[in-house]
Coordinates of N, CA and C in Angstrom, one line a residue:
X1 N 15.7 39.2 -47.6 CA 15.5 37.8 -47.5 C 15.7 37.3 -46.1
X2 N 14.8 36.5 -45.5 CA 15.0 36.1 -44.5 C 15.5 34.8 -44.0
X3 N 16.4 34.5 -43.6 CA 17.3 33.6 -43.6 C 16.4 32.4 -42.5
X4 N 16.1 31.2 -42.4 CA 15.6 30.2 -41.9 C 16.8 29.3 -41.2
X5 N 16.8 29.1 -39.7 CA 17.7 28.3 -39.0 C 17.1 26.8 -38.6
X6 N 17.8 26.4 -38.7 CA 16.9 24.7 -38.8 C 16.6 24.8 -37.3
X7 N 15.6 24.2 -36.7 CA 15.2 23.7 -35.5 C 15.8 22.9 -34.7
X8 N 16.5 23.5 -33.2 CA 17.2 22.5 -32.7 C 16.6 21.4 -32.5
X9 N 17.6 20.7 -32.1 CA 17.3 19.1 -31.7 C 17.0 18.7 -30.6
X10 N 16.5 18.8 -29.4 CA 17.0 18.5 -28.1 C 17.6 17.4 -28.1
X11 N 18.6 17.4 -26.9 CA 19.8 16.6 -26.2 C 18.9 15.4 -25.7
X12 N 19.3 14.0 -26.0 CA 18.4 13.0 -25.5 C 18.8 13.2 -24.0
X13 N 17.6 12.9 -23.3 CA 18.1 12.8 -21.5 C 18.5 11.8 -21.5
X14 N 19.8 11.4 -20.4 CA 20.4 10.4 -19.7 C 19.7 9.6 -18.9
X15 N 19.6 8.5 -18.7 CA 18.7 7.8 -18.5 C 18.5 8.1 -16.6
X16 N 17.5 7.9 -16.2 CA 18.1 8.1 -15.1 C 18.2 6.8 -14.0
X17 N 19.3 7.0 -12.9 CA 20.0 6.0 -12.0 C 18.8 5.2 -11.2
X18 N 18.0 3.9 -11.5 CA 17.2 3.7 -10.1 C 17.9 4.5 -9.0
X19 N 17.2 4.5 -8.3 CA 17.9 5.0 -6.9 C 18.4 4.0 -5.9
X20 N 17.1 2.9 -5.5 CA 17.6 1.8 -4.6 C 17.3 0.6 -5.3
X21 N 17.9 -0.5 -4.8 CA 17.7 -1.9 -5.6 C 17.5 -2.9 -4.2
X22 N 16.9 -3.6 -4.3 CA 16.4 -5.2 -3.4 C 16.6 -5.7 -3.2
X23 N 17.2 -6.5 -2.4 CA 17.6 -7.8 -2.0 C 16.3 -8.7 -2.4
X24 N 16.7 -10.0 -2.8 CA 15.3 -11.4 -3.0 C 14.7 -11.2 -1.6
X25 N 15.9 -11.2 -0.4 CA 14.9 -11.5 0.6 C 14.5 -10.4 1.2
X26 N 14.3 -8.9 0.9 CA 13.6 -7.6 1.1 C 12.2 -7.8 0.0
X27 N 12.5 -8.2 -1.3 CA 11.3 -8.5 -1.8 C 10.2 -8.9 -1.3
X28 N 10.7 -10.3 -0.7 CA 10.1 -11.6 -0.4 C 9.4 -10.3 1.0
X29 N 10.0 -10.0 1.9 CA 9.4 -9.6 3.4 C 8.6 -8.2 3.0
X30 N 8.7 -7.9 2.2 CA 7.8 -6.1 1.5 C 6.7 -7.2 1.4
X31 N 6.3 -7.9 0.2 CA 5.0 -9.0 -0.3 C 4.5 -9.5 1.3
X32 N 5.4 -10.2 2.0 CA 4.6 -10.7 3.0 C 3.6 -9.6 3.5
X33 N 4.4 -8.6 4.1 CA 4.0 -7.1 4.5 C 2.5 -6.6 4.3
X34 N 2.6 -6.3 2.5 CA 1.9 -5.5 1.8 C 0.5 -6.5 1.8
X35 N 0.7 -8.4 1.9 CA -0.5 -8.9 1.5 C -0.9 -9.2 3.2
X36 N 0.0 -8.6 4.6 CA -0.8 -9.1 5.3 C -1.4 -8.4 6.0
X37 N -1.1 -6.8 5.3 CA -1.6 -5.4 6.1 C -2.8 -5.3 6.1
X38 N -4.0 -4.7 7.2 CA -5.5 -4.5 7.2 C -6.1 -3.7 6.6
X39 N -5.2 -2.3 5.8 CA -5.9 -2.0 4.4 C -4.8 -1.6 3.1
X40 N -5.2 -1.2 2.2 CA -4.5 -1.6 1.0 C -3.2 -0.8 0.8
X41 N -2.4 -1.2 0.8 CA -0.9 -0.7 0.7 C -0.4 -0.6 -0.5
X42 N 0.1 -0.1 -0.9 CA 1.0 0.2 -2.5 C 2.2 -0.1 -2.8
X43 N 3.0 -0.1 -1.4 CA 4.4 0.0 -1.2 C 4.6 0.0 0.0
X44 N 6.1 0.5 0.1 CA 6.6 0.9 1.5 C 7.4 2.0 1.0
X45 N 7.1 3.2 1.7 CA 8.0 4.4 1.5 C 9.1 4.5 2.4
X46 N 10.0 5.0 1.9 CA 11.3 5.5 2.3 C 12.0 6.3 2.6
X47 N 12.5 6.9 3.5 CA 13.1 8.3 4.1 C 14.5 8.5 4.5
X48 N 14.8 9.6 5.1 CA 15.4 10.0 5.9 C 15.1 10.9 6.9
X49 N 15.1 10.6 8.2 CA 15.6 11.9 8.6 C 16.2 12.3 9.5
X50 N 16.2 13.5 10.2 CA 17.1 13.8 11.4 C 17.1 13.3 12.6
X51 N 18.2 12.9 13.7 CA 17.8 12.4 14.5 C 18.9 11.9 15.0
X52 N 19.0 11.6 16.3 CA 19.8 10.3 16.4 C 21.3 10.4 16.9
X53 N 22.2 9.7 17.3 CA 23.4 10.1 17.8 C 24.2 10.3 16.9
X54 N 23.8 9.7 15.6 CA 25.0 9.9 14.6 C 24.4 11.3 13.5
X55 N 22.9 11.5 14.0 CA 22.5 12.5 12.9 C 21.2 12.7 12.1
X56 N 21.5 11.2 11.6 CA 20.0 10.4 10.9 C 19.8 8.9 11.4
X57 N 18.8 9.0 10.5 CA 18.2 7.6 10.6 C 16.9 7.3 9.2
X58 N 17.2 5.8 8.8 CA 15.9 5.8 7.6 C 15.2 5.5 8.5
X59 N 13.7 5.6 7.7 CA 12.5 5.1 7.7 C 12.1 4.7 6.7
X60 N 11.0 3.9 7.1 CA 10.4 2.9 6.2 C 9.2 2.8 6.7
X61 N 7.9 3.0 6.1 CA 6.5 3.2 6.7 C 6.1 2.2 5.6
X62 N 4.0 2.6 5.5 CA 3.3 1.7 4.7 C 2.9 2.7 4.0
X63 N 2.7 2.8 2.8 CA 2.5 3.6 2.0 C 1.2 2.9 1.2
X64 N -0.3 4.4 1.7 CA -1.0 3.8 1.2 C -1.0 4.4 -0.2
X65 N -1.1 5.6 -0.5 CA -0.8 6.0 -2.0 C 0.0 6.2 -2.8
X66 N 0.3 6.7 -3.3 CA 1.6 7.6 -4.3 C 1.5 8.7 -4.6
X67 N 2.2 9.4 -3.8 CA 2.4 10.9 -3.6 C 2.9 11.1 -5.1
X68 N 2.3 12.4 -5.7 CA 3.4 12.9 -6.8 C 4.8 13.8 -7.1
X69 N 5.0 13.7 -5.5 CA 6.8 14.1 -5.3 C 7.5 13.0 -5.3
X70 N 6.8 11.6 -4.9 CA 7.7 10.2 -5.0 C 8.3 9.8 -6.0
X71 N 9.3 9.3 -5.4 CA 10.1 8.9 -6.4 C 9.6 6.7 -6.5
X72 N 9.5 6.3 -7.6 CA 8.8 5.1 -7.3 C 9.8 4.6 -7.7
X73 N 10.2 3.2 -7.0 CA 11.2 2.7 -7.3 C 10.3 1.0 -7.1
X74 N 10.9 0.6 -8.6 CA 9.8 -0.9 -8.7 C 10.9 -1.8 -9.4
X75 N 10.8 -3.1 -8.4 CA 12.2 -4.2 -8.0 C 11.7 -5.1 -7.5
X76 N 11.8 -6.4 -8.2 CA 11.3 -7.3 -8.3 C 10.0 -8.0 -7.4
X77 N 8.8 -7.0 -8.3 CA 7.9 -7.1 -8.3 C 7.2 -6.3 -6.7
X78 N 7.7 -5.6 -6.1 CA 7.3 -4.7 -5.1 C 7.4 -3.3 -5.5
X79 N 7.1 -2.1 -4.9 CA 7.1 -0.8 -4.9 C 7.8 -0.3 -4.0
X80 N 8.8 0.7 -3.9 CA 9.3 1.7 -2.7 C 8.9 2.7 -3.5
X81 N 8.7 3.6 -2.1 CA 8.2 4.9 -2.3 C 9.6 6.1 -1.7
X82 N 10.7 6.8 -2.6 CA 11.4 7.1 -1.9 C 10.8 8.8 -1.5
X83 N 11.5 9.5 -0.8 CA 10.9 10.6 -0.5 C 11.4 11.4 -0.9
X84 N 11.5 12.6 -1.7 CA 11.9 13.6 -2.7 C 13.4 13.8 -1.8
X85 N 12.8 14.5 -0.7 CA 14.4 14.9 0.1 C 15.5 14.1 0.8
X86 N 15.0 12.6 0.0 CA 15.6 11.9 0.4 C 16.5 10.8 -0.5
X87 N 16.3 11.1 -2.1 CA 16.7 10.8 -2.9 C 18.3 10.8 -2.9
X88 N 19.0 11.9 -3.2 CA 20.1 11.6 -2.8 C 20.9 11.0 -1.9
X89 N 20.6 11.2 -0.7 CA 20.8 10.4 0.5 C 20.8 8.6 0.2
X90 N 20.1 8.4 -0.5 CA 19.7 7.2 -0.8 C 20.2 6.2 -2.2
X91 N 20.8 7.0 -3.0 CA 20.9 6.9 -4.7 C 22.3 5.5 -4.1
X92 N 21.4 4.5 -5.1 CA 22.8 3.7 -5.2 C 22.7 2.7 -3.8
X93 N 21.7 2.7 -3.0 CA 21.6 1.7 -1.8 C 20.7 0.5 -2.3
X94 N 20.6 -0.5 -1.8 CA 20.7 -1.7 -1.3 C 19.6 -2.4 -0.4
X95 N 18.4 -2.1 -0.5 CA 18.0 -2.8 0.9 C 17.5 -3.7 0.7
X96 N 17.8 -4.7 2.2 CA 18.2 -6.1 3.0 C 17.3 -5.9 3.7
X97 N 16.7 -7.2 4.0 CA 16.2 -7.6 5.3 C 17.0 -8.9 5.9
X98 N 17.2 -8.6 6.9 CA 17.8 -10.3 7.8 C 17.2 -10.1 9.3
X99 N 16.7 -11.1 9.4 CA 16.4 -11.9 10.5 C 17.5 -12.8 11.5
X100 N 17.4 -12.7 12.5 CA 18.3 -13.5 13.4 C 17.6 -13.7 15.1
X101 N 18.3 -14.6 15.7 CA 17.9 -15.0 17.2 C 17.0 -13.0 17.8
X102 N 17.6 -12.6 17.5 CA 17.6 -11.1 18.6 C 16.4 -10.4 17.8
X103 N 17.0 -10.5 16.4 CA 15.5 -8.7 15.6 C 15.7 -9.6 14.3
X104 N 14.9 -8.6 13.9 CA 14.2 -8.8 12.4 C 14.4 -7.2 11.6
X105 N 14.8 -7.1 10.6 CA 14.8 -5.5 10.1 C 15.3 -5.3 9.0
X106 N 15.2 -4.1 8.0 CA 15.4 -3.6 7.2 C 16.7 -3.2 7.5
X107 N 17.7 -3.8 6.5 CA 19.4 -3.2 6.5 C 19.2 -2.7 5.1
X108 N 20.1 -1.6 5.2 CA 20.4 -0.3 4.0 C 22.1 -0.3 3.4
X109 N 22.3 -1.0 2.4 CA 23.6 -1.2 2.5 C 23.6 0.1 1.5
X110 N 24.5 1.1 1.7 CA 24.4 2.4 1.2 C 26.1 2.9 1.2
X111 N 26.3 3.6 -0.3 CA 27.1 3.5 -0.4 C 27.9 5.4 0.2
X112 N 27.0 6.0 0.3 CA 27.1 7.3 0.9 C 26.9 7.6 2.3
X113 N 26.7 6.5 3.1 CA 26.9 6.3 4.5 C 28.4 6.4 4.9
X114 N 28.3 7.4 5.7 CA 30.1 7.7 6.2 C 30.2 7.0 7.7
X115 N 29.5 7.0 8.3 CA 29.5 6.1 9.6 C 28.2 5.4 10.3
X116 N 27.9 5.1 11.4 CA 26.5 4.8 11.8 C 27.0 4.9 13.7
X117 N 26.3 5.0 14.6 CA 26.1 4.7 16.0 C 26.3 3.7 16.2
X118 N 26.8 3.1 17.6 CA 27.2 1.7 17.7 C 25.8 0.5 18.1
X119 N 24.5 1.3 18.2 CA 23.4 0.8 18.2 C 22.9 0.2 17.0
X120 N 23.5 0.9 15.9 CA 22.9 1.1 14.3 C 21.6 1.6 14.1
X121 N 20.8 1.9 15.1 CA 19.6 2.9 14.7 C 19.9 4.0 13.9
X122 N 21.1 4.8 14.4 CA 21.7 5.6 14.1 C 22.9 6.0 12.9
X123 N 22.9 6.7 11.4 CA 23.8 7.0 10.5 C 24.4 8.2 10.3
X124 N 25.3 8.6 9.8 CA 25.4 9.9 9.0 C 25.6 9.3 7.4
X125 N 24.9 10.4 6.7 CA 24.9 9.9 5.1 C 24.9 11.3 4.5
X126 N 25.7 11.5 3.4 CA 26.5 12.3 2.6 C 25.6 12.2 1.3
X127 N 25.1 13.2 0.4 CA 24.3 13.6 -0.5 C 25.1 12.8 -1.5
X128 N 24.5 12.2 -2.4 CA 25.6 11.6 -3.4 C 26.0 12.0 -4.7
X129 N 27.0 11.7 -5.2 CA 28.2 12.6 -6.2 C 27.3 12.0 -7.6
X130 N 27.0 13.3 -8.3 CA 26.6 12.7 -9.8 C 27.4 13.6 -10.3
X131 N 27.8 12.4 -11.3 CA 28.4 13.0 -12.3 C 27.6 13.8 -13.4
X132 N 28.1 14.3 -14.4 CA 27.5 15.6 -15.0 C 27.6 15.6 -16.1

C-alpha cells in the first residue's frame, strides 16, 4: 500500500520593506522634474556609489525606462528607480529636497549612514540589518 503525504503548504512571504519613502516636498520637485524634462522620464533612479572622501556618494539621474533589476519604489504619486546594488544601502531612507539662499538638492535622511564629509557630497553607509 502506498502511503499518500498531503502536499505542503508554502510559507506565506513576508511582505516586503519599501525601501525609500518621500518627503511632500521631494514629491512635489521629482513632478516638477519629470513634467519639465525634454523627453519622457519614468522616474528618477537612485544609487550608490564609490567615491569620495568619506567613500560614497548617492546619485540620482533621470530614468528613462525601467530596468528589470529595479527596484521601483512608488510614493506619493512619483517613481524612484532604486538600483539592485544599492538596495540595501538605501532600505529605510527618507528623501528630502530643501532649497535655501546657497543650493537646491536632494537630502537622504538614511538611517544606515555612519558618517558623511564635512562638504556632505560625501558618506559612508553600512548595508542594512534585516531581520530574519
Amino acid at each position: 500500500m502506498t502511503q499518500v503525504t498531503p502536499a505542503s503548504t508554502p510559507k506565506p512571504r513576508r511582505p516586503r520593506p519599501q525601501v525609500m519613502r518621500l518627503t511632500d516636498t521631494a514629491a512635489q520637485r521629482i513632478t516638477e522634474l519629470t513634467q519639465r524634462a525634454d523627453s519622457e522620464i519614468v522616474g528618477l533612479r537612485v544609487g550608490v556609489k564609490n567615491g569620495g572622501c568619506a567613500g560614497q556618494s548617492y546619485t540620482v539621474e533621470y530614468a528613462h525606462e525601467i530596468r528589470p533589476t529595479d527596484e521601483v519604489v512608488e510614493d506619493k504619486g512619483v517613481k524612484i528607480l532604486v538600483d539592485p546594488k544599492a538596495v540595501l544601502f538605501l532600505l529605510g531612507t527618507e528623501m528630502d529636497y530643501r532649497a535655501d539662499k546657497m543650493q537646491a538638492q536632494f537630502v537622504f535622511n538614511n538611517p544606515n549612514q555612519i558618517s558623511a564629509c564635512g562638504c556632505g557630497e560625501s558618506v559612508e553607509l553600512r548595508p542594512a540589518k534585516i531581520d530574519g
